[in-house]
Amino acid sequence: MELVVGASAATMKSLLGKLGGLLAQEYTLIRGVNSDLQYINDELATMQSFLRTVAGSHDSDDLMKDWMKQIRDVTYDVEDCIDDSGHRLHGIRADRCCYFLVNGVHEVLTGRPRRDVAVRISVLKVRAQQIGERRLRYGVDNPQRVGSGSTPTAGFDAAENQDASLQIVTVKEPVGVEKHMEELERWVTDENSGGVLYIVGFGGVGKTTIATALYRKFGENFSHRATVSVSQSSDVEAVLRNIKSQVMPLQIDSHQQHGSLPENSLAAAVKAVPRHIGQGASAVVARLRNFGRSVQTTERGKQDQLKEELQKHFGEDSYLLLIDDVWSAATWDQIRKSLPQRNKRGKIIVTTRFHAVAKMRRGEGSKVCQVDALIDSESKKLFEQALHESRGREGAPTPERETVPMEVWSMCGGLPLAIVTMAGHVACNPNKSKDEWLKDCKSLFPELGKVKGKDGGKKRTQEEVGKIVSHCYNDMPAEIKTCSLYLSIFSKGHRISRKRLTRRWIAEGFVSEKQGLTVEDVAETYFNHLIRRKIILPVDHSSNGKVKYCIVHDMVLEHIVAKASEENFITVVGGNWLMPPPSSKVRRLSLQGTDSKRAKDIEKMNLSHVRSLTMFGSLNNQLSSHSFKFGIVQVLDLEGCMGFKQHHTTEICKMLLLKYLSLRATDIKSLPDRIGKLVNLETLDIRETNVLELPKEVCQLEQLVNILGGNKRTRKALKLPGELNKKKKMKGLRILSGIEITAGSVDLHHLTELRKLAIYKLVTMGDDSSFEELRSSIEYLGGYSLHTLIIGDESSKFINSLDDLSSPPIFLIALELSGKMVKLPRWIRQLSALNKLTLPITALRTDNLRQLSDLEELFSLTFSFTAQNYDAETLTILSENKLHSRGQIKVPEAGFKSLKLLRFSAPLLPLLSFPKKAMPELERLELRFNLLEGLFGVENLEKLKEVHLTLDDKTRQAVTKKIAGEMENAAKKTKAKAPRIILETVI
């Protein structure tokens, strides 16, 4: 069946839970309404069973689709009715002695709204009856007959999908591009000519793969570089602003740069469109009626200004721009005119599906590369590589490989996107027989095996590739389909944060506890399954080996956006896709940037039923209160939006059902006391803002699960209210991050569900015993669910006192201690599950490394110093450490069995030595410094793939030559491939 099944079933599941809760509160209802609600509950429960059965069918007709649309619409409307009226009919629970008096007053005060609700429920009951009758009247078949003989889509077993492989180096050599790369590399490295390289081919043929490989390999050789995505968008101003944000980062507000890695890093090479920095979508909503010619004139003026700024900034410097997926020749012509015309040192790489784009501006040093499909041997190699990745830790060949016929990859016509997506499909269906795979292939292409091209398989059209993507997509379990539809909230190429996405899934009700796993753990399994399926692609990993950011291939996202629009699951305005306006009520709205051309479409939309609102860009004036019924909004994500005003917080505090509120990287300055009204709030994200203190009313929010504050980079911290100790209501809190704690002010013993505690700043009040309550809390919580502990302690008294814990937090997975620690806690060897460890540079000693080498699960190890310059005490400690280690820091010859990432970050790094057989699994070495005393034995790191160097410009050339020379010599001796050296210069 279509994706509609997944989303409708998820909404139905959420609604039935709410109906059950409302039915249990008979005192909130007037006479007669209870029976109507019971009827609706029973009818929708039957419809839910029907939907589950339909999910096993892969065939549907127009009647079935229309009937399911009616189910979806009535489900949405019933949920709206319940949510909208829930806070108005909230019963007053009183003691028995005054129950009748208090509730009698309550019934009088809520009489009118209860009658209104009764009328609405009665109408919805009639609609539910009519939907059932209409199915019989028009002969909509039962799903058993619709899908007879089809294999039901398997349910998702979260417990069986918990294990996900941890990675730190994810760049793979592209398959089948060798024939293009050698010639294109000569063009990129030719310093005597600028111009444009057009890479042309079908969607999914590998154009962006080639362009990204060039950008990643040679980007460091240019003074300026940027990569942007265009697609169907004609918003030239947004494209230019995107380029400006990358080549002129100091002139863009730091809030808009949050979450992105340095431009010289590997992730920058694959980074596509970040949030639009042009005119904000909310400003468009607020000013719809004022748009006109004046707006168009203003937009033209902004574009001209950007053109002037970019041309002035580039000057005669070298630059490399990657303009990905250009659809319109006219749009490309405008973009090209805004870039330097006479700069012979500038290179532009353009990928496009259309030859008309490549023909638009010939004669300016341009070059056209036509990318064709892979040959059969290359297709097989890519398929097996992708299949191996999707298996994760299974690694070795399994029966699935033996039963997969060649038709599975050959039917893809040599198009990498189709091949990789099919590999994910195969990996997630290990029990299928060879005959079943052949049947699948022939159901897609009946002519398979009859019509062949010269490379062994028929060449596929764009529509046929979409058919393969759709087939793989429809095979997914219903709950995974629902979560995948949610990806359409983000624009093409947007780097999607794993944690942001999974927290939003939870807030929307798409994820629930199952098989003994928490909602967070289940959401993780859903995310990892989408990676296995190749629906989302990881582009950056955290230091713990988990995916940090991902993207969605444009053709896959195009499919998702179309399905989400078809079901009215998400409405997208602006961005890269030209979508028709919704024909019914908007439920979830993503404003990805807009202009005057789309203003009238927004004006026509019914926004009174918006449950989820996501904005990118600038808030400008205000959230349009006349357009949104704030009472039913459950998810509000304004991450990165600028122009925050005080009245915005007033409007937000009216959203009484709000579960997820992200103001991350906005310019909000404080939270109002009225935030205490948001009694359903589960996630509050105010990281990288100017909010430095939580109001005491936050302690009334008993449903809070995540409090995210402070700034990880600057270590700006969030002060907690004293009422946290007194009221002790937030017992379900699982993440408390980015906080400041004053000695003796906080008792956390009651937070027994806490999984992460991140203290960015400790304020001492005198003697060492002033933090006794905090020390006791950490010791106590370590015996429950505390998995991550981060402590920043400039005085170092507290972190040094942790050595005395009688019961250490042995279940920790991640530990970060900042300060001037020299001696490690005695219990650190007991942390058998520790995956990630960060210590101060003052703890970098040979004897400490010996202790840490016994931690068998340790994946990443970091030694860092956060201050800009060393003080006298720190210099003394480092000198003593060198003497203690005989002049050099020597890594042990054995141990560190699982370590893949080693990082050092400090102005001055001592002499580092790696003997033979040291760190046998290390893949990535990162060094950030102003002065490095020496680096010996890097060639002994047998599995090293990448060396990241961050240094000032003066030391760059000498250090690079030295390390590169060592790598090359080692490669010649061992006949192995030398690791790639990635440079980042501090200006």
Short mmCIF file of C-alpha atoms in Angstrom, two decimals, residues 276-284 615-621 640-643:
data_model
loop_
_atom_site.label_atom_id
_atom_site.label_comp_id
_atom_site.label_asym_id
_atom_site.label_seq_id
_atom_site.Cartn_x
_atom_site.Cartn_y
_atom_site.Cartn_z
CA HIS A 276 17.80 29.96 4.10
CA ILE A 277 19.14 33.25 5.40
CA GLY A 278 16.91 35.33 3.17
CA GLN A 279 13.56 36.79 4.11
CA GLY A 280 12.08 34.71 6.93
CA ALA A 281 9.00 32.61 6.38
CA SER A 282 7.23 33.88 9.47
CA ALA A 283 7.70 37.46 8.28
CA VAL A 284 6.03 36.41 5.07
CA MET A 615 10.56 28.01 10.53
CA PHE A 616 13.90 28.75 8.92
CA GLY A 617 15.33 32.23 8.57
CA SER A 618 14.09 35.42 10.20
CA LEU A 619 11.05 36.00 12.37
CA ASN A 620 11.21 39.67 11.39
CA ASN A 621 8.05 41.16 12.91
CA GLY A 640 18.37 29.46 14.02
CA CYS A 641 15.66 32.08 13.48
CA MET A 642 16.61 35.70 14.06
CA GLY A 643 14.44 38.71 14.96
#
